[in-house]
């Protein structure tokens, strides 16, 4: 713990790190630019959204006779509770996020284990495996939509027919599964990188010692590796969830919405600039979503140990 | 870095040569299957439109689709314009993100402010508001300030998108710097700049590179803000790719070529930096 | 330190030179135009520098978007008084609504005073559809109706005759008779979207005696009519026909997919926009010369073809309205049509159709479009825009849509549900009741 007594007092010149850090403002100063920027750019729209959510703001094109925007209080919020389509969108969001995160963590871990040892062409395979994560989400969605899933142009259809099966309309009949497929395809490499980091940060002397003691590879994996990987799994799941819950591009490109593929972001989009142009109502939905997310995230962070742990630095 | 160099080549305890080879083959199979959609798209980009639509190969392979999409008529979005816009937006936003995130991470890791956990949570919570919800207020103000169709609005928004992640990651890399080194440098009375340069940055360098790469990836590939705020003006690569989807007529080969072109820069960057990313992540994204 | 100063200096020089070039280049006038990504639009984008910019000195910056995105962007821009565009491409759904709401410039004075423009040459059905209260709010770039296209040769081998004014029952029977395992009988749109499945389905709905909303005497929507028997009959008929004799993966098929399949010989008939004929009879089309054309099939009404036009409008908030009009006069004028014929990829058959009476008198066009020109013109004239069905409609005129602002959203959401019915993964009764609640809520 830094106390003033530990440090020899020197004349404080500009930029000198000595005594000054006992002053709380010197500690805060480096944080301020980032903090101010984020507050300005994210909180202002958020506040404006709260304001809109209390009105019946609509696009001017939505009424033939000009309708003045008026304050409607919590009317928009009340309507949300009676909205079965919003509930459906939330359920779709939950399913989409859980499936995509769990599957990509699973495959990511699997691939990381495969890649953790040297073999001929290890670098090449690792390079190939991370590529889907580097693609534009719209490109990934287009590739799967046109080249893989399409009954007209897609290769999967040809393969199915070749093997004697009848065609499957992947996207039309299985919208959620199609979108989850693309999400998993793109995010598995990300998880794989995290898990590789985890696997490679294992202290190898402990592993060797265990081996010398007569443990099987499976035993080592279960007793030593998995616990070590737990924090990496949690990090991957957390980061992945934050991004996957906002998934938008794939839905826009592949299905254009509809039951089974409209998640909450897409639902809010459809309510606002995606066709509904009901900005007041859409803002109310968005605020509800933010509240939900904060609750869930607070719970999640409390459950996940060690992610914000920092004993020595209080 | 502990025994990392030896890790890949030693036989794991109890693993036989055959198991190693089998796992190697399994890795190859998995790799080939996983990359198949991309490989197929690459192949399609060299076909004629007729072959592309029918998945045949009667007319041979050609680069013609690439030149088709690279040509543009005056007045429509050209590849060079989109590329320049993307490049400027991505580079400027990433540089600014790093310039903001480094001191912020310092303030959260090396000499943490009280309540640093809350601050970190605040940054992450900014990602909870779906960007589709904030688009209308942002549009209204961007319109007021004449920012629609400029690179500036995208730069500002991409900074806001990437900053939370950058701060989170950089903080966990800074936390890895051994306490003793920090204290030692402070006792010596090194200036802040030197402390950063000689103590913190060398240790956190791979992490910084990993963070910057992630910011570049997310900014280059961003689609929603680009298409909602930048029609008419400083359109970026995702918009250029989508422009090759025609509602009438066959377009699959051209779209494939455009996709390959658009994704290539970030893919190459990712390939070059993958080792650094893994090292950066292993050094402590986890604290 | 020195390095930093050096970088700073270089940066300043760079910024200064950039600023200098920027100042220099604002001399040329530039207008911003938003258009949809169709073939004819891309043709004019290619030809604008040589045919327009050279003569007028006005540069045109195009933003080309697909239909859905274009609508979102133009609606938001026009509705918020945005200055991003000088000219926007809209249709007879938006033009009267935006015009009545005071968001578009009235083009009538400029169109009528410009002799060379020849306002009276514009096909009356189209220009009326783009007007409201006597003001022209958008100038037509192309116009279309809908009709039935079929492979004469395939129908002949199966002994099926297609009358010129068929009924839906006749068409359905023919489709079921001529289908084989490798070729569908008919291609019908199934992709969600009020302009995709919505357009085709609404024409069927109209002629089956159904409607989306009933109308109050003052033209406002009264009650949602999705729960009525006529609506169910129309949806059942449409879905069943597609399932029995329609194309593969119908829920993903719109104009482009059906065009591809028709040209590849995977479907024998196709009900869609008249503008498709231009591509089918183009010089490089694999089915050129093999096609027969019939009026849009009917049931309880005399005609059912839709009426659509992609037209150019000037938002009230446009930064440069006078140059915007110069561009519109070029793009929708007679000269462009004559100049484009020899220059565009598909030849004379693929110049923008359905806007001017004089187009149909150009000899080269008459020759190239012989198979479909007359029926296209007749279909557009016959489109029952003011009374498309058997009951009064609310809102502004329209065939394949309802002329109220809420229709866009209701149409999108309901067609998402109907598309699932067509795919066979949802029950019609569920879809209809969900749609009824959407439609009712929208007009509250």
mmCIF file of C-alpha atoms in Angstrom, chain A:
data_model
loop_
_atom_site.group_PDB
_atom_site.id
_atom_site.type_symbol
_atom_site.label_atom_id
_atom_site.label_comp_id
_atom_site.label_asym_id
_atom_site.label_seq_id
_atom_site.Cartn_x
_atom_site.Cartn_y
_atom_site.Cartn_z
ATOM 1 C CA UNK A 1 0.000 0.000 0.000
ATOM 2 C CA UNK A 2 1.415 3.292 -1.006
ATOM 3 C CA UNK A 3 1.524 5.759 1.795
ATOM 4 C CA UNK A 4 3.173 9.063 1.809
ATOM 5 C CA UNK A 5 5.797 7.714 4.176
ATOM 6 C CA UNK A 6 7.064 5.144 1.708
ATOM 7 C CA UNK A 7 8.118 7.627 -0.859
ATOM 8 C CA UNK A 8 10.889 10.152 -0.497
ATOM 9 C CA UNK A 9 9.517 13.590 -0.964
ATOM 10 C CA UNK A 10 10.836 15.304 -4.024
ATOM 11 C CA UNK A 11 10.002 18.634 -5.525
ATOM 12 C CA UNK A 12 6.968 17.894 -7.622
ATOM 13 C CA UNK A 13 7.775 18.739 -11.203
ATOM 14 C CA UNK A 14 5.317 18.259 -14.004
ATOM 15 C CA UNK A 15 4.664 14.598 -14.679
ATOM 16 C CA UNK A 16 6.562 13.370 -11.655
ATOM 17 C CA UNK A 17 5.148 10.415 -9.871
ATOM 18 C CA UNK A 18 5.988 10.724 -6.275
ATOM 19 C CA UNK A 19 3.791 12.031 -3.589
ATOM 20 C CA UNK A 20 1.024 13.424 -5.808
ATOM 21 C CA UNK A 21 -0.920 10.206 -6.040
ATOM 22 C CA UNK A 22 -2.222 10.462 -2.587
ATOM 23 C CA UNK A 23 -4.340 13.273 -3.952
ATOM 24 C CA UNK A 24 -7.625 11.845 -5.204
ATOM 25 C CA UNK A 25 -7.877 14.298 -8.053
ATOM 26 C CA UNK A 26 -4.527 13.317 -9.507
ATOM 27 C CA UNK A 27 -5.774 9.765 -9.494
ATOM 28 C CA UNK A 28 -8.968 10.701 -11.244
ATOM 29 C CA UNK A 29 -7.447 12.973 -13.826
ATOM 30 C CA UNK A 30 -6.320 10.315 -16.321
ATOM 31 C CA UNK A 31 -9.749 8.771 -16.161
ATOM 32 C CA UNK A 32 -11.628 11.954 -16.945
ATOM 33 C CA UNK A 33 -11.214 12.244 -20.728
ATOM 34 C CA UNK A 34 -12.587 8.758 -21.330
ATOM 35 C CA UNK A 35 -15.309 9.181 -18.762
ATOM 36 C CA UNK A 36 -16.413 12.553 -20.069
ATOM 37 C CA UNK A 37 -16.442 11.288 -23.626
ATOM 38 C CA UNK A 38 -18.613 8.296 -22.823
ATOM 39 C CA UNK A 39 -20.992 10.325 -20.726
ATOM 40 C CA UNK A 40 -21.448 12.856 -23.489
ATOM 41 C CA UNK A 41 -21.862 10.385 -26.308
ATOM 42 C CA UNK A 42 -23.936 7.707 -24.590
ATOM 43 C CA UNK A 43 -25.767 9.322 -21.718
ATOM 44 C CA UNK A 44 -27.105 12.265 -23.671
ATOM 45 C CA UNK A 45 -28.909 10.029 -26.200
ATOM 46 C CA UNK A 46 -30.029 7.904 -23.268
ATOM 47 C CA UNK A 47 -31.568 10.905 -21.522
ATOM 48 C CA UNK A 48 -33.164 12.045 -24.751
ATOM 49 C CA UNK A 49 -34.561 8.533 -25.173
ATOM 50 C CA UNK A 50 -36.086 8.720 -21.724
ATOM 51 C CA UNK A 51 -37.687 11.987 -22.711
ATOM 52 C CA UNK A 52 -39.018 10.577 -25.980
ATOM 53 C CA UNK A 53 -40.372 7.532 -24.179
ATOM 54 C CA UNK A 54 -42.731 9.774 -22.267
ATOM 55 C CA UNK A 55 -44.195 11.253 -25.451
ATOM 56 C CA UNK A 56 -46.022 9.941 -28.484
ATOM 57 C CA UNK A 57 -43.311 11.079 -30.866
ATOM 58 C CA UNK A 58 -43.765 9.709 -34.375
ATOM 59 C CA UNK A 59 -42.197 10.459 -37.718
ATOM 60 C CA UNK A 60 -43.964 13.319 -39.501
ATOM 61 C CA UNK A 61 -44.804 11.043 -42.399
ATOM 62 C CA UNK A 62 -46.914 8.832 -40.193
ATOM 63 C CA UNK A 63 -49.930 11.069 -40.073
ATOM 64 C CA UNK A 64 -51.639 12.788 -42.938
ATOM 65 C CA UNK A 65 -52.753 15.624 -40.710
ATOM 66 C CA UNK A 66 -49.889 17.025 -38.651
ATOM 67 C CA UNK A 67 -50.085 15.581 -35.171
ATOM 68 C CA UNK A 68 -48.372 17.564 -32.456
ATOM 69 C CA UNK A 69 -46.119 15.561 -30.201
ATOM 70 C CA UNK A 70 -47.600 15.430 -26.759
ATOM 71 C CA UNK A 71 -46.554 14.155 -23.383
ATOM 72 C CA UNK A 72 -48.188 10.846 -22.552
ATOM 73 C CA UNK A 73 -46.481 9.879 -19.332
ATOM 74 C CA UNK A 74 -46.076 6.176 -18.761
ATOM 75 C CA UNK A 75 -48.608 5.212 -21.397
ATOM 76 C CA UNK A 76 -45.906 3.676 -23.600
ATOM 77 C CA UNK A 77 -44.591 1.620 -20.713
ATOM 78 C CA UNK A 78 -48.025 0.336 -19.853
ATOM 79 C CA UNK A 79 -48.487 -0.807 -23.435
ATOM 80 C CA UNK A 80 -45.273 -2.806 -23.221
ATOM 81 C CA UNK A 81 -46.680 -5.054 -20.550
ATOM 82 C CA UNK A 82 -49.568 -5.994 -22.810
ATOM 83 C CA UNK A 83 -47.420 -6.642 -25.825
ATOM 84 C CA UNK A 84 -47.117 -10.342 -26.667
ATOM 85 C CA UNK A 85 -44.777 -9.622 -29.571
ATOM 86 C CA UNK A 86 -42.273 -7.951 -27.280
ATOM 87 C CA UNK A 87 -42.420 -10.932 -24.941
ATOM 88 C CA UNK A 88 -41.789 -13.161 -27.931
ATOM 89 C CA UNK A 89 -38.822 -11.030 -28.925
ATOM 90 C CA UNK A 90 -37.382 -11.278 -25.432
ATOM 91 C CA UNK A 91 -37.771 -15.038 -25.443
ATOM 92 C CA UNK A 92 -36.093 -15.208 -28.842
ATOM 93 C CA UNK A 93 -33.271 -13.045 -27.487
ATOM 94 C CA UNK A 94 -32.775 -15.357 -24.541
ATOM 95 C CA UNK A 95 -32.752 -18.448 -26.723
ATOM 96 C CA UNK A 96 -30.490 -16.912 -29.330
ATOM 97 C CA UNK A 97 -27.965 -15.631 -26.804
ATOM 98 C CA UNK A 98 -27.863 -18.745 -24.658
ATOM 99 C CA UNK A 99 -27.544 -21.139 -27.596
ATOM 100 C CA UNK A 100 -24.974 -19.021 -29.374
ATOM 101 C CA UNK A 101 -22.823 -18.389 -26.323
ATOM 102 C CA UNK A 102 -22.943 -21.930 -24.962
ATOM 103 C CA UNK A 103 -22.252 -23.520 -28.333
ATOM 104 C CA UNK A 104 -19.434 -21.173 -29.231
ATOM 105 C CA UNK A 105 -17.784 -21.600 -25.838
ATOM 106 C CA UNK A 106 -18.129 -25.358 -26.217
ATOM 107 C CA UNK A 107 -16.676 -25.487 -29.704
ATOM 108 C CA UNK A 108 -14.104 -22.842 -28.851
ATOM 109 C CA UNK A 109 -12.822 -24.915 -25.970
ATOM 110 C CA UNK A 110 -12.797 -28.039 -28.105
ATOM 111 C CA UNK A 111 -10.827 -26.364 -30.862
ATOM 112 C CA UNK A 112 -8.441 -24.815 -28.359
ATOM 113 C CA UNK A 113 -7.692 -28.255 -26.951
ATOM 114 C CA UNK A 114 -7.108 -29.554 -30.455
ATOM 115 C CA UNK A 115 -4.789 -26.706 -31.257
ATOM 116 C CA UNK A 116 -2.876 -26.763 -28.033
ATOM 117 C CA UNK A 117 -0.284 -29.203 -29.231
ATOM 118 C CA UNK A 118 2.062 -28.939 -32.125
ATOM 119 C CA UNK A 119 1.177 -30.829 -35.248
ATOM 120 C CA UNK A 120 1.883 -30.452 -38.891
ATOM 121 C CA UNK A 121 0.282 -27.239 -40.084
ATOM 122 C CA UNK A 122 -0.815 -26.065 -36.652
ATOM 123 C CA UNK A 123 -0.309 -22.432 -37.591
ATOM 124 C CA UNK A 124 -2.278 -22.831 -40.811
ATOM 125 C CA UNK A 125 -5.228 -24.465 -39.113
ATOM 126 C CA UNK A 126 -5.292 -21.891 -36.371
ATOM 127 C CA UNK A 127 -5.232 -19.164 -38.999
ATOM 128 C CA UNK A 128 -8.109 -20.739 -40.858
ATOM 129 C CA UNK A 129 -10.130 -21.225 -37.725
ATOM 130 C CA UNK A 130 -9.952 -17.610 -36.599
ATOM 131 C CA UNK A 131 -10.965 -16.254 -39.996
ATOM 132 C CA UNK A 132 -14.754 -16.306 -39.516
ATOM 133 C CA UNK A 133 -14.392 -13.954 -36.552
ATOM 134 C CA UNK A 134 -12.582 -11.433 -38.728
ATOM 135 C CA UNK A 135 -15.287 -11.263 -41.384
ATOM 136 C CA UNK A 136 -17.931 -8.581 -41.478
ATOM 137 C CA UNK A 137 -21.067 -9.923 -39.821
ATOM 138 C CA UNK A 138 -23.085 -8.900 -42.875
ATOM 139 C CA UNK A 139 -20.698 -10.786 -45.127
ATOM 140 C CA UNK A 140 -20.846 -13.859 -42.909
ATOM 141 C CA UNK A 141 -24.638 -13.726 -42.937
ATOM 142 C CA UNK A 142 -24.707 -13.275 -46.714
ATOM 143 C CA UNK A 143 -22.322 -16.173 -47.225
ATOM 144 C CA UNK A 144 -24.495 -18.496 -45.182
ATOM 145 C CA UNK A 145 -27.688 -17.182 -46.676
ATOM 146 C CA UNK A 146 -26.694 -17.333 -50.343
ATOM 147 C CA UNK A 147 -23.929 -19.880 -50.566
ATOM 148 C CA UNK A 148 -24.918 -22.384 -47.927
ATOM 149 C CA UNK A 149 -28.580 -22.251 -46.978
ATOM 150 C CA UNK A 150 -30.224 -21.024 -50.158
ATOM 151 C CA UNK A 151 -32.338 -23.566 -52.008
ATOM 152 C CA UNK A 152 -31.508 -21.867 -55.279
ATOM 153 C CA UNK A 153 -27.821 -21.176 -55.067
ATOM 154 C CA UNK A 154 -26.716 -22.985 -51.963
ATOM 155 C CA UNK A 155 -24.326 -25.880 -51.791
ATOM 156 C CA UNK A 156 -25.990 -27.596 -48.822
ATOM 157 C CA UNK A 157 -29.069 -28.174 -50.901
ATOM 158 C CA UNK A 158 -27.040 -29.849 -53.612
ATOM 159 C CA UNK A 159 -25.291 -32.025 -51.050
ATOM 160 C CA UNK A 160 -28.571 -33.063 -49.449
ATOM 161 C CA UNK A 161 -30.090 -33.951 -52.783
ATOM 162 C CA UNK A 162 -26.972 -35.825 -53.766
ATOM 163 C CA UNK A 163 -27.213 -37.904 -50.626
ATOM 164 C CA UNK A 164 -30.825 -38.640 -51.403
ATOM 165 C CA UNK A 165 -32.508 -36.289 -48.963
ATOM 166 C CA UNK A 166 -35.162 -33.797 -49.938
ATOM 167 C CA UNK A 167 -34.467 -30.101 -49.810
ATOM 168 C CA UNK A 168 -34.661 -28.258 -46.554
ATOM 169 C CA UNK A 169 -35.665 -24.619 -46.486
ATOM 170 C CA UNK A 170 -33.180 -23.774 -43.766
ATOM 171 C CA UNK A 171 -33.864 -20.138 -43.256
ATOM 172 C CA UNK A 172 -37.609 -20.201 -43.777
ATOM 173 C CA UNK A 173 -38.287 -23.257 -41.657
ATOM 174 C CA UNK A 174 -35.600 -22.861 -39.039
ATOM 175 C CA UNK A 175 -34.900 -19.158 -38.670
ATOM 176 C CA UNK A 176 -33.549 -19.275 -35.126
ATOM 177 C CA UNK A 177 -31.257 -22.201 -35.852
ATOM 178 C CA UNK A 178 -29.960 -20.521 -38.989
ATOM 179 C CA UNK A 179 -29.073 -17.357 -37.153
ATOM 180 C CA UNK A 180 -27.523 -19.222 -34.246
ATOM 181 C CA UNK A 181 -25.434 -21.160 -36.774
ATOM 182 C CA UNK A 182 -23.962 -17.977 -38.201
ATOM 183 C CA UNK A 183 -23.354 -16.505 -34.756
ATOM 184 C CA UNK A 184 -21.639 -19.650 -33.508
ATOM 185 C CA UNK A 185 -19.576 -19.849 -36.695
ATOM 186 C CA UNK A 186 -18.303 -16.329 -36.133
ATOM 187 C CA UNK A 187 -17.826 -16.320 -32.370
ATOM 188 C CA UNK A 188 -16.268 -19.733 -31.832
ATOM 189 C CA UNK A 189 -12.862 -18.428 -32.985
ATOM 190 C CA UNK A 190 -13.045 -15.636 -30.421
ATOM 191 C CA UNK A 191 -13.764 -18.124 -27.671
ATOM 192 C CA UNK A 192 -11.041 -20.348 -29.039
ATOM 193 C CA UNK A 193 -8.493 -17.558 -28.709
ATOM 194 C CA UNK A 194 -9.485 -16.909 -25.137
ATOM 195 C CA UNK A 195 -9.357 -20.600 -24.260
ATOM 196 C CA UNK A 196 -6.017 -20.995 -26.006
ATOM 197 C CA UNK A 197 -4.757 -18.173 -23.873
ATOM 198 C CA UNK A 198 -6.082 -20.011 -20.875
ATOM 199 C CA UNK A 199 -4.548 -23.327 -21.857
ATOM 200 C CA UNK A 200 -1.197 -21.770 -22.614
ATOM 201 C CA UNK A 201 -1.074 -19.886 -19.368
ATOM 202 C CA UNK A 202 -1.156 -23.076 -17.367
ATOM 203 C CA UNK A 203 2.088 -23.465 -15.457
ATOM 204 C CA UNK A 204 3.598 -26.467 -17.199
ATOM 205 C CA UNK A 205 5.722 -27.501 -14.267
ATOM 206 C CA UNK A 206 2.601 -28.337 -12.267
ATOM 207 C CA UNK A 207 1.245 -30.321 -15.181
ATOM 208 C CA UNK A 208 4.470 -32.236 -15.507
ATOM 209 C CA UNK A 209 4.572 -32.915 -11.836
ATOM 210 C CA UNK A 210 1.077 -34.332 -12.008
ATOM 211 C CA UNK A 211 2.076 -36.478 -14.924
ATOM 212 C CA UNK A 212 5.075 -37.778 -13.112
ATOM 213 C CA UNK A 213 2.821 -38.625 -10.209
ATOM 214 C CA UNK A 214 0.874 -40.915 -12.517
ATOM 215 C CA UNK A 215 -2.213 -38.925 -13.460
ATOM 216 C CA UNK A 216 -3.974 -39.682 -16.759
ATOM 217 C CA UNK A 217 -4.429 -36.945 -19.386
ATOM 218 C CA UNK A 218 -8.140 -36.962 -18.696
ATOM 219 C CA UNK A 219 -7.533 -36.699 -14.981
ATOM 220 C CA UNK A 220 -5.146 -33.818 -15.440
ATOM 221 C CA UNK A 221 -7.688 -32.092 -17.614
ATOM 222 C CA UNK A 222 -10.460 -32.483 -15.117
ATOM 223 C CA UNK A 223 -8.594 -31.645 -11.937
ATOM 224 C CA UNK A 224 -6.077 -29.092 -13.055
ATOM 225 C CA UNK A 225 -6.980 -27.592 -16.424
ATOM 226 C CA UNK A 226 -10.695 -27.064 -16.075
ATOM 227 C CA UNK A 227 -10.511 -25.142 -12.814
ATOM 228 C CA UNK A 228 -7.767 -23.010 -14.288
ATOM 229 C CA UNK A 229 -9.869 -22.394 -17.352
ATOM 230 C CA UNK A 230 -12.916 -21.423 -15.409
ATOM 231 C CA UNK A 231 -12.061 -17.747 -15.344
ATOM 232 C CA UNK A 232 -11.394 -17.794 -19.064
ATOM 233 C CA UNK A 233 -14.699 -19.513 -19.713
ATOM 234 C CA UNK A 234 -16.456 -16.876 -17.688
ATOM 235 C CA UNK A 235 -14.696 -14.077 -19.516
ATOM 236 C CA UNK A 236 -15.558 -15.558 -22.869
ATOM 237 C CA UNK A 237 -19.157 -16.080 -21.915
ATOM 238 C CA UNK A 238 -19.481 -12.574 -20.534
ATOM 239 C CA UNK A 239 -17.867 -10.770 -23.440
ATOM 240 C CA UNK A 240 -19.633 -12.961 -25.938
ATOM 241 C CA UNK A 241 -22.989 -12.345 -24.329
ATOM 242 C CA UNK A 242 -22.533 -8.592 -24.384
ATOM 243 C CA UNK A 243 -21.976 -8.667 -28.111
ATOM 244 C CA UNK A 244 -24.276 -11.507 -29.114
ATOM 245 C CA UNK A 245 -27.275 -10.121 -27.276
ATOM 246 C CA UNK A 246 -27.017 -7.111 -29.587
ATOM 247 C CA UNK A 247 -26.914 -9.263 -32.717
ATOM 248 C CA UNK A 248 -28.560 -7.391 -35.525
ATOM 249 C CA UNK A 249 -26.806 -7.721 -38.856
ATOM 250 C CA UNK A 250 -27.467 -11.426 -39.279
ATOM 251 C CA UNK A 251 -31.174 -11.044 -38.645
ATOM 252 C CA UNK A 252 -31.483 -8.098 -40.989
ATOM 253 C CA UNK A 253 -29.722 -9.911 -43.793
ATOM 254 C CA UNK A 254 -30.994 -13.441 -43.388
ATOM 255 C CA UNK A 255 -34.580 -13.290 -42.279
ATOM 256 C CA UNK A 256 -35.654 -9.658 -42.118
ATOM 257 C CA UNK A 257 -37.353 -10.411 -38.842
ATOM 258 C CA UNK A 258 -40.378 -12.528 -38.121
ATOM 259 C CA UNK A 259 -41.361 -14.959 -35.427
ATOM 260 C CA UNK A 260 -38.402 -16.993 -34.308
ATOM 261 C CA UNK A 261 -35.739 -14.591 -35.420
ATOM 262 C CA UNK A 262 -36.756 -11.167 -34.176
ATOM 263 C CA UNK A 263 -34.726 -10.522 -31.081
ATOM 264 C CA UNK A 264 -35.044 -7.476 -28.887
ATOM 265 C CA UNK A 265 -32.714 -5.166 -30.827
ATOM 266 C CA UNK A 266 -34.453 -6.055 -34.064
ATOM 267 C CA UNK A 267 -37.832 -5.582 -32.445
ATOM 268 C CA UNK A 268 -36.890 -2.100 -31.238
ATOM 269 C CA UNK A 269 -35.519 -1.344 -34.700
ATOM 270 C CA UNK A 270 -38.780 -2.409 -36.334
ATOM 271 C CA UNK A 271 -40.674 -0.196 -33.930
ATOM 272 C CA UNK A 272 -38.501 2.814 -34.699
ATOM 273 C CA UNK A 273 -36.697 3.456 -37.962
ATOM 274 C CA UNK A 274 -37.336 0.000 -39.368
ATOM 275 C CA UNK A 275 -40.914 0.716 -40.360
ATOM 276 C CA UNK A 276 -42.931 1.674 -37.324
ATOM 277 C CA UNK A 277 -41.445 5.148 -36.973
ATOM 278 C CA UNK A 278 -42.964 5.316 -33.514
ATOM 279 C CA UNK A 279 -39.997 6.876 -31.807
ATOM 280 C CA UNK A 280 -41.676 7.477 -28.490
ATOM 281 C CA UNK A 281 -42.860 3.927 -28.115
ATOM 282 C CA UNK A 282 -39.558 2.513 -29.355
ATOM 283 C CA UNK A 283 -37.654 4.542 -26.780
ATOM 284 C CA UNK A 284 -39.814 3.074 -24.044
ATOM 285 C CA UNK A 285 -38.969 -0.435 -25.187
ATOM 286 C CA UNK A 286 -35.301 0.489 -25.240
ATOM 287 C CA UNK A 287 -35.369 1.841 -21.697
ATOM 288 C CA UNK A 288 -37.071 -1.320 -20.471
ATOM 289 C CA UNK A 289 -34.340 -3.337 -22.161
ATOM 290 C CA UNK A 290 -31.610 -1.296 -20.508
ATOM 291 C CA UNK A 291 -33.158 -1.795 -17.081
ATOM 292 C CA UNK A 292 -33.395 -5.526 -17.663
ATOM 293 C CA UNK A 293 -29.814 -5.695 -18.862
ATOM 294 C CA UNK A 294 -28.478 -3.836 -15.869
ATOM 295 C CA UNK A 295 -30.307 -6.196 -13.530
ATOM 296 C CA UNK A 296 -29.068 -9.282 -15.330
ATOM 297 C CA UNK A 297 -25.536 -7.961 -15.617
ATOM 298 C CA UNK A 298 -25.344 -7.066 -11.942
ATOM 299 C CA UNK A 299 -26.491 -10.561 -11.032
ATOM 300 C CA UNK A 300 -24.082 -12.130 -13.481
ATOM 301 C CA UNK A 301 -21.103 -10.154 -12.281
ATOM 302 C CA UNK A 302 -21.854 -11.073 -8.708
ATOM 303 C CA UNK A 303 -21.956 -14.732 -9.645
ATOM 304 C CA UNK A 304 -18.799 -14.719 -11.683
ATOM 305 C CA UNK A 305 -15.969 -14.798 -9.240
ATOM 306 C CA UNK A 306 -12.644 -13.281 -9.830
ATOM 307 C CA UNK A 307 -13.498 -11.246 -12.865
ATOM 308 C CA UNK A 308 -13.216 -8.007 -10.994
ATOM 309 C CA UNK A 309 -11.084 -9.391 -8.259
ATOM 310 C CA UNK A 310 -8.130 -7.384 -7.269
ATOM 311 C CA UNK A 311 -7.114 -7.954 -3.673
ATOM 312 C CA UNK A 312 -3.883 -5.997 -3.593
ATOM 313 C CA UNK A 313 -5.071 -2.894 -5.241
ATOM 314 C CA UNK A 314 -7.964 -1.505 -3.287
#
